[in-house]
Phi, psi and omega in degrees: 000320180296331179274359181096007178289146177271105189253135175224131187232135167252128182238159180288111179239024181287110184284126179212152178223152176277184184296339179267001179087006179278148179302133181238135182090182188272357191302318183289316178297322178300312181295322178297316180293320179298316179294319183299320185258008176065041184257010184303327183290343182245003185251137174238130181276139173258101188249343187259002178278174177272311176211117179275098190247001178293152169216098179204154174236145171240129176259126176242146175230129183055041178065017178242120178299132183238333183202163182225138166250127179216182180144204185259352193280112170290145181275066183221168175297320178298320181296327181271315189258336190258332187248160161280128183214173178210157171234140185231125180255130176244121181254050175244127184295326181292324177291318178299320178297320179297322179290323177297316179298319177296320179301319180290328174295320178292322181300328179288351177054056180284154169286166180278083182233178187300320182297318180293315178300315182295327178296322178288323179294323184297336180296326180182135179282158177233111003284162177301145179301314173233110185263087179248334181290144178295319184237128175235155181255150173227119180248143180234161009283152180239200183291161180285357177279002177056044184303315183293315181297320178294324177295315179301318180294321179292324175297315179302326183285350179272355183303129179261332182236317185207142174232125180235125181224147174244129182237122179275334184224063178073179185246120179297147180306330178301321181275331173302320179298321178293317182291343179269358184299144179268098178197191182251018179282129175288125178237125182242141179231137177239113189239141168289318182202162176280346191269128174273325178199159180303326183288340181248010189303312184295312180295321179300315180299319179293319181295315180293323178300317180294320179296321182293341181276354179285144187292337183254015182239133172230136184227138172238137181243138183309134180211161176231137173231152178239117181245339183202182183295331179296317177302320182288336182281331187307138181298334179308320185295326177296324180288325181300326183266007177276122183295341181277354183275124179263339178231132180260324190229295189264107180243355179289153178224092177209161183225134177241127178245122180046060185297338180257008181271186182285332183225070181294151177235134179236134171241124184209153178157213185266341191275128167292152180281074187218168178297309184299324180288349179261314189249000186228312188278155168284117185215160172218142179222154172244138173239118189238127179241142170080002180265098185292327180296311180295316179301321181295320179295313179295323179297316179298318179293321180298313182293325176301311181290319180301312180298322180299312185275332173297321176298311180301317181294321178297319179295314181295324177295320178296322177294316180297325182271007177062026178281337175224154181275328179213161188302323184290349178277347186292140176228147178301141180262084183281146177281122181272122180251122182255141177289145177291000000 
């Protein structure tokens, strides 16, 4: 604004309280910050949604949308310092226009009703009737038939060589079915936790345990270890002990299908692969096919995080099983091959 940019903001104004009557969610802090910095004239509250889960910016020049920044990153200290997150920039005007139109639907502050859902569905079916574009958008909430979630699961099931997914809140049964398939496709999972909700925690743990025992599946679950003073210094640890934090480590939501193949497919954005993120929450996703450069970047980031948390989990397992006395004693367990 100080540079003369025309700025418009939609903020989370969904009023909620806990059982003790205390403010719950960001709405009160948002309003306080807006008043403090004098931004009331450019801010519109989203109060009638169920969960405002979008994170995106649209850049326009000469009143023409030119690019979009989107992804999983909440604009908070936890989003920057506490979680694994990503931001994705699309410099296609047609995609930017679609996001502007979605922004205006949000600006009207609709309730989660059929008209709002149908407006998002009308932008594009899932799957697209003719899927020729490299990048397509998916906006939520959508219909209660979970069209987008079913499409993502069907895409996951097309993997010929490898499927890589990141789950922030457990694994939906649609994807559990894919991970249980009997074939030779490598399937990797990166999870914050096995639990989708408190009511399903026990069953979820059993399901993930069974999936991890399959020969072509490897899963890493978020863990923390402390080996030295640097680990204790990291800001991440302060966030871990914050009662308001719902995610400690894995906050990304993306899927890679055959990332090293001729036609890789990437699904990425704000939406968890869940029912609520499809039919209830305000969400946005990108589905990108055939872009090897983008697939390569996501693949590198996925393996970085997988190795990071698989290592932590291995160390914690060794500590739990009393194989080592402290984390710094852990050593890789290499398979020793002897010549005949």
